[in-house]
Short mmCIF file of C-alpha atoms and ligand atoms in Angstrom, two decimals:
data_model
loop_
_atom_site.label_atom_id
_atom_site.label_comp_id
_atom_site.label_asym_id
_atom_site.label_seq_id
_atom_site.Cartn_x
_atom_site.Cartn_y
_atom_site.Cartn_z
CA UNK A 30 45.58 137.39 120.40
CA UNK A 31 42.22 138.49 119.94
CA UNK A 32 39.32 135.23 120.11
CA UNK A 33 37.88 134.78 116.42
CA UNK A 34 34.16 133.99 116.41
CA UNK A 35 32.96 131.24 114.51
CA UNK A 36 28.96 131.11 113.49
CA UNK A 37 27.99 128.20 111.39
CA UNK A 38 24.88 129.02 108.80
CA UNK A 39 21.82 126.63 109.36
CA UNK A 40 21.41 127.40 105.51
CA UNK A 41 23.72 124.31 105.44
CA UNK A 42 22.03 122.40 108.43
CA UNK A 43 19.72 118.97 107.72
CA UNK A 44 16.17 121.66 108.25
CA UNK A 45 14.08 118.37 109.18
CA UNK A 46 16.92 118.08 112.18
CA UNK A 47 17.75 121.44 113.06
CA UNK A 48 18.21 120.97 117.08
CA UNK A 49 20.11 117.87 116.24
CA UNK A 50 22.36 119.95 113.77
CA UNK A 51 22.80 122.79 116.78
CA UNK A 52 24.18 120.72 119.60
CA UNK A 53 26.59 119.19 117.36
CA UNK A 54 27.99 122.61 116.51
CA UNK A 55 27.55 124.01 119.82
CA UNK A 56 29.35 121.10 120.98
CA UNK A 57 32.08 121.30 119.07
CA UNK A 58 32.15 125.03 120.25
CA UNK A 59 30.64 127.20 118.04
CA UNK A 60 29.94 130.91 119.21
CA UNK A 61 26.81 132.15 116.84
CA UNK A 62 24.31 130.82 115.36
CA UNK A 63 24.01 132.35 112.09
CA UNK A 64 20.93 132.62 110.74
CA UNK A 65 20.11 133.15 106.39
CA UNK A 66 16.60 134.76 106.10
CA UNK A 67 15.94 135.35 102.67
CA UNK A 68 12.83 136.74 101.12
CA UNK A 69 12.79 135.81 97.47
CA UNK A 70 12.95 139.74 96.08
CA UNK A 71 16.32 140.90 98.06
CA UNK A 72 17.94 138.03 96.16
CA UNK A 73 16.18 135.06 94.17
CA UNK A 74 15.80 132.32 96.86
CA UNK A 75 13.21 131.77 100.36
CA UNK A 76 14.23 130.55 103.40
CA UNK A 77 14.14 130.85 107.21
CA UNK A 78 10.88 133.21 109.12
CA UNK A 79 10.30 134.09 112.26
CA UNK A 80 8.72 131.03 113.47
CA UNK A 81 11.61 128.62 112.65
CA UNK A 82 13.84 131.08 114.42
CA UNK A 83 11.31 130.97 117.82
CA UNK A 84 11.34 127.10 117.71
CA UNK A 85 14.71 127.00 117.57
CA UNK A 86 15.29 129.75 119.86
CA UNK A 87 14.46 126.53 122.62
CA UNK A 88 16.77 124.14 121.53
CA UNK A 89 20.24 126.68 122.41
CA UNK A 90 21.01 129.26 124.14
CA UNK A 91 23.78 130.34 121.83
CA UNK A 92 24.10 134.02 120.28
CA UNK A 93 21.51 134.73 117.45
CA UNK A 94 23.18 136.20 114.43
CA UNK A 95 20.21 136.64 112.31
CA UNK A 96 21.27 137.98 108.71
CA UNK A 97 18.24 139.54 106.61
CA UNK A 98 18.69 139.24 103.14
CA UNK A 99 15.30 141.06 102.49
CA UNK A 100 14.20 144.18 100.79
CA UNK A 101 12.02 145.62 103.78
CA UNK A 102 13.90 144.66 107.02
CA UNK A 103 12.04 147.88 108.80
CA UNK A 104 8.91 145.87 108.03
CA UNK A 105 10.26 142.36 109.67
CA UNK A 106 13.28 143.22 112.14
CA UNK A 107 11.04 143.20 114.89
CA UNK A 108 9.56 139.70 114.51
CA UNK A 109 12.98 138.45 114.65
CA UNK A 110 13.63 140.45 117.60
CA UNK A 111 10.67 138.78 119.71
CA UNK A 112 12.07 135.62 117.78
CA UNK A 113 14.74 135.68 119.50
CA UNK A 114 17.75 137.02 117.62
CA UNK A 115 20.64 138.75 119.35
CA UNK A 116 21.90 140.36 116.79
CA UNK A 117 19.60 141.90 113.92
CA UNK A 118 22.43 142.67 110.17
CA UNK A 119 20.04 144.08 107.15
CA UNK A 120 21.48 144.97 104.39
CA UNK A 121 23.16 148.29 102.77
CA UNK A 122 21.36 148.08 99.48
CA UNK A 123 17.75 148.86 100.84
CA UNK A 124 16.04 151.60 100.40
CA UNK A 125 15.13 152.32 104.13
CA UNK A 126 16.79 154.87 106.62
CA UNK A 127 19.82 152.68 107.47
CA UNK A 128 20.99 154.83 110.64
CA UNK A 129 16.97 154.57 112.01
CA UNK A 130 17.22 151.49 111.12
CA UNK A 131 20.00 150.67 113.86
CA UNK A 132 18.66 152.73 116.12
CA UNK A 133 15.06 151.01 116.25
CA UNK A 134 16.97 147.82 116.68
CA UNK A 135 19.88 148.78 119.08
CA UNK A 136 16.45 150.73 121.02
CA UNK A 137 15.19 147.55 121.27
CA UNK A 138 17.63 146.01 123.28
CA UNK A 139 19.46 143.94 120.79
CA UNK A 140 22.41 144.55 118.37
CA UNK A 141 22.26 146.09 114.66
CA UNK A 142 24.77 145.20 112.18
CA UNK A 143 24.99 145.93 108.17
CA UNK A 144 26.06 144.06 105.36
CA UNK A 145 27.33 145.03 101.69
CA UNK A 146 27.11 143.14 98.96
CA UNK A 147 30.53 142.15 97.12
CA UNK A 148 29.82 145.08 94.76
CA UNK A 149 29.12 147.61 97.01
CA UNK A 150 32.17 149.68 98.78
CA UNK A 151 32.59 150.47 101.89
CA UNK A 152 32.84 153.80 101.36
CA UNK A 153 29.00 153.35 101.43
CA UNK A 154 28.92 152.89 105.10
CA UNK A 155 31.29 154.91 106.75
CA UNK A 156 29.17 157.70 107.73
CA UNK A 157 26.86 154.74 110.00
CA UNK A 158 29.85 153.01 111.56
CA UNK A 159 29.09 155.07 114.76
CA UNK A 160 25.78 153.44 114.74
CA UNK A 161 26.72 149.64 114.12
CA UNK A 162 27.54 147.36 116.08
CA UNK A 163 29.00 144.99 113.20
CA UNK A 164 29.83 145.13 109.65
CA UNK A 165 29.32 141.68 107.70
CA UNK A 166 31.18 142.02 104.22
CA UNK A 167 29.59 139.07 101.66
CA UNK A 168 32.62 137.38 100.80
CA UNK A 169 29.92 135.74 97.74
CA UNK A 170 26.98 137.15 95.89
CA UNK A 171 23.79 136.86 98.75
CA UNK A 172 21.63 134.01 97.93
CA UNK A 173 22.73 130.54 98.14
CA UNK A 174 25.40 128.38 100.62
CA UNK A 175 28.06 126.62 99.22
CA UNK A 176 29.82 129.31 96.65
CA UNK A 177 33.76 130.18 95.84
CA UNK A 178 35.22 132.94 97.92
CA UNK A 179 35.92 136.09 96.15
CA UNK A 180 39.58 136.78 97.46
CA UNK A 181 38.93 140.15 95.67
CA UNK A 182 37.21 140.97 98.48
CA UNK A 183 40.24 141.12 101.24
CA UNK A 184 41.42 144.35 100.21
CA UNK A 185 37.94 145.56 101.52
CA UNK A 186 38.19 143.98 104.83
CA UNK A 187 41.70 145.30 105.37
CA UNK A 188 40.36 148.72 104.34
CA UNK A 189 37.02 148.47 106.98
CA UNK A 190 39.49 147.16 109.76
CA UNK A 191 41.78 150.29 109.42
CA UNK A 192 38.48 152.54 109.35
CA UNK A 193 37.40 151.11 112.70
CA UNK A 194 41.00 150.70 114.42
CA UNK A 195 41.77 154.53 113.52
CA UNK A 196 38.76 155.77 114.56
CA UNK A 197 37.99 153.39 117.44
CA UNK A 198 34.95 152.43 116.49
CA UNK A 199 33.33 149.88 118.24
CA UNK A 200 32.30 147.50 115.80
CA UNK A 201 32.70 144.11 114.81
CA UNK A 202 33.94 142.65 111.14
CA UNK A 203 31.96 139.76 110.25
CA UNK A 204 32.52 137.60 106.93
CA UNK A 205 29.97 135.29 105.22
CA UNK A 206 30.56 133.17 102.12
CA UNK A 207 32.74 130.21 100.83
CA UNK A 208 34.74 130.41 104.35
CA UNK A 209 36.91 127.19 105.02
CA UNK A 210 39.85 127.04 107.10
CA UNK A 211 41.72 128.67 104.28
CA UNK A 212 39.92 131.42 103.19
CA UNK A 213 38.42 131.90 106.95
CA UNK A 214 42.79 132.43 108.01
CA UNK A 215 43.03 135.00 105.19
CA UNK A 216 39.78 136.88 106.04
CA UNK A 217 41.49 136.85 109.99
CA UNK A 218 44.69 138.25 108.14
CA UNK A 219 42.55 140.79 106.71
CA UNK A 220 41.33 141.83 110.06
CA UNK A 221 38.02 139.85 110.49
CA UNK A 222 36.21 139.04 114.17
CA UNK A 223 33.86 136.65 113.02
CA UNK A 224 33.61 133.57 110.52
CA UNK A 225 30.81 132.58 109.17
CA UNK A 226 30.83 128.94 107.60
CA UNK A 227 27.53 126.69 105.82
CA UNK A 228 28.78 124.26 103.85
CA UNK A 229 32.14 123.40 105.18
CA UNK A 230 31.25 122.71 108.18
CA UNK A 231 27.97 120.61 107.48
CA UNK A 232 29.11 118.60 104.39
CA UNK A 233 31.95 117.89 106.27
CA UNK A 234 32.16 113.95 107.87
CA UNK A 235 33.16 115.41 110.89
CA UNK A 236 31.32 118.89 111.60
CA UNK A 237 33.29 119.22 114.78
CA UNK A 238 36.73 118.92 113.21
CA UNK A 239 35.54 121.78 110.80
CA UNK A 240 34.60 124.10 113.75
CA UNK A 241 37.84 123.53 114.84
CA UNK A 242 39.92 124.39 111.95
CA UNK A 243 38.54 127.13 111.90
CA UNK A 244 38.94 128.82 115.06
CA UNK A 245 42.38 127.38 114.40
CA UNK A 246 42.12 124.99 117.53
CA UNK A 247 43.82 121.44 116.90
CA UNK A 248 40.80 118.70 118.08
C1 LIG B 318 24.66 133.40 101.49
C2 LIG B 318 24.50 133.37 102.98
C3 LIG B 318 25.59 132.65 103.68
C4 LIG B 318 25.77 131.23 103.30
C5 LIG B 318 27.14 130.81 103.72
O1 LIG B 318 23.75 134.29 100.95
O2 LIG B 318 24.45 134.67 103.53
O3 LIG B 318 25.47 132.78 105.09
O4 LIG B 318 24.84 130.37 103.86
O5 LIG B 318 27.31 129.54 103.30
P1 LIG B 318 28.68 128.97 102.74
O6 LIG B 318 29.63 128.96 103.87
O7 LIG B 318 28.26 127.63 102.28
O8 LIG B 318 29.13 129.88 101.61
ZN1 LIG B 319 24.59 134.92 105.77
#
């Protein structure tokens, strides 16, 4: 059985505590680090720069998943970069050179993945699977923790994960929005590699539990 990754969003995390809120994930085993930059144009809310990411870049040594939800990423990937992320996703619906776009980052010693918006297919990014080295599908509109899952969107994951299977790509399938333990097991039906979870893991009493359930490990 293939090892599901789980990557709690510091969206959800206590900001005035955010190395406190790490080690209790990490400790209760979590893989990434993921990591909601938003700028306020790509979708109508501000959050994480560079320089939190650097700070906290000393408290863990835990993987980086750094998702920009900005409308100029080939402006700002590379501050995140020397931040510290590991992994660098922008997003489909920019204007930019998407493939270049990779490239620059993959170049730069680092990995590149791409994310699509619930209304945007995945016929879309096909042609730059070769280039990826993850796909996140938004399992919720981009902008805020703590929304529904849109089960409309497992059809899409099922599609991407035949797409990369049959054609042996080597890419990762990465899911981000309303994930519990529930909706997490259906995405990892679908054919997903990685979990991303905010707000059920940090509004839960016990954080560590949360992690668990969904990796599907008992505590
Ligand atoms: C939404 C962000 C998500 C979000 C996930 O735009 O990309 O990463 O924080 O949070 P939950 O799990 O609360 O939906
Ligand atoms: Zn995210």
């Amino acid at each position: 059985m293939k090892k599901i990754l789980i990557a709690p969003s510091i969206l959800s995390a206590d900001f005035s505590n955010l190395a406190k809120d790490i080690k209790i994930i990490e400790d209760a085993g979590a893989d990434w680090i993921h990591i909601d930059v938003m700028d306020g144009h790509f979708v109508p809310n501000i959050t994480i720069g560079p320089a939190v990411v650097k700070s906290v870049r000393k408290t863990t040594k835990l993987f980086f998943d750094a998702h920009l939800m900005i409308k100029e990423p080939e402006k700002y990937w590379e501050e995140f970069q020397k931040a510290g992320a590991d992994l660098i996703t922008f997003h489909s619906e920019i204007s930019a050179d998407k493939a270049q776009l990779a490239k620059n980052i993959k170049e730069s010693g680092i990995k590149a993945g791409i994310s699509i918006k619930p209304k945007t297919p995945v016929s879309e990014i096909e042609a730059l699977l070769p280039f990826l080295d993850l796909v996140l599908i938004m399992t919720v509109e981009p902008g805020f923790g703590g929304q529904a899952f849109m089960s409309d969107m497992l059809p899409k994951i099922s599609e991407l994960r035949k797409i990369i299977d049959d054609k042996k790509y080597d890419c990762m399938i990465e899911v981000d929005g309303g994930i519990n333990a529930e909706t997490g097991a259906q995405c990892v039906q679908a054919g997903a590699d990685v979990l991303v979870s905010g707000n059920y893991i940090f509004s839960s009493a016990n954080p560590k539990n949360a992690v668990c359930s969904l990796s599907g490990k008992k505590e």
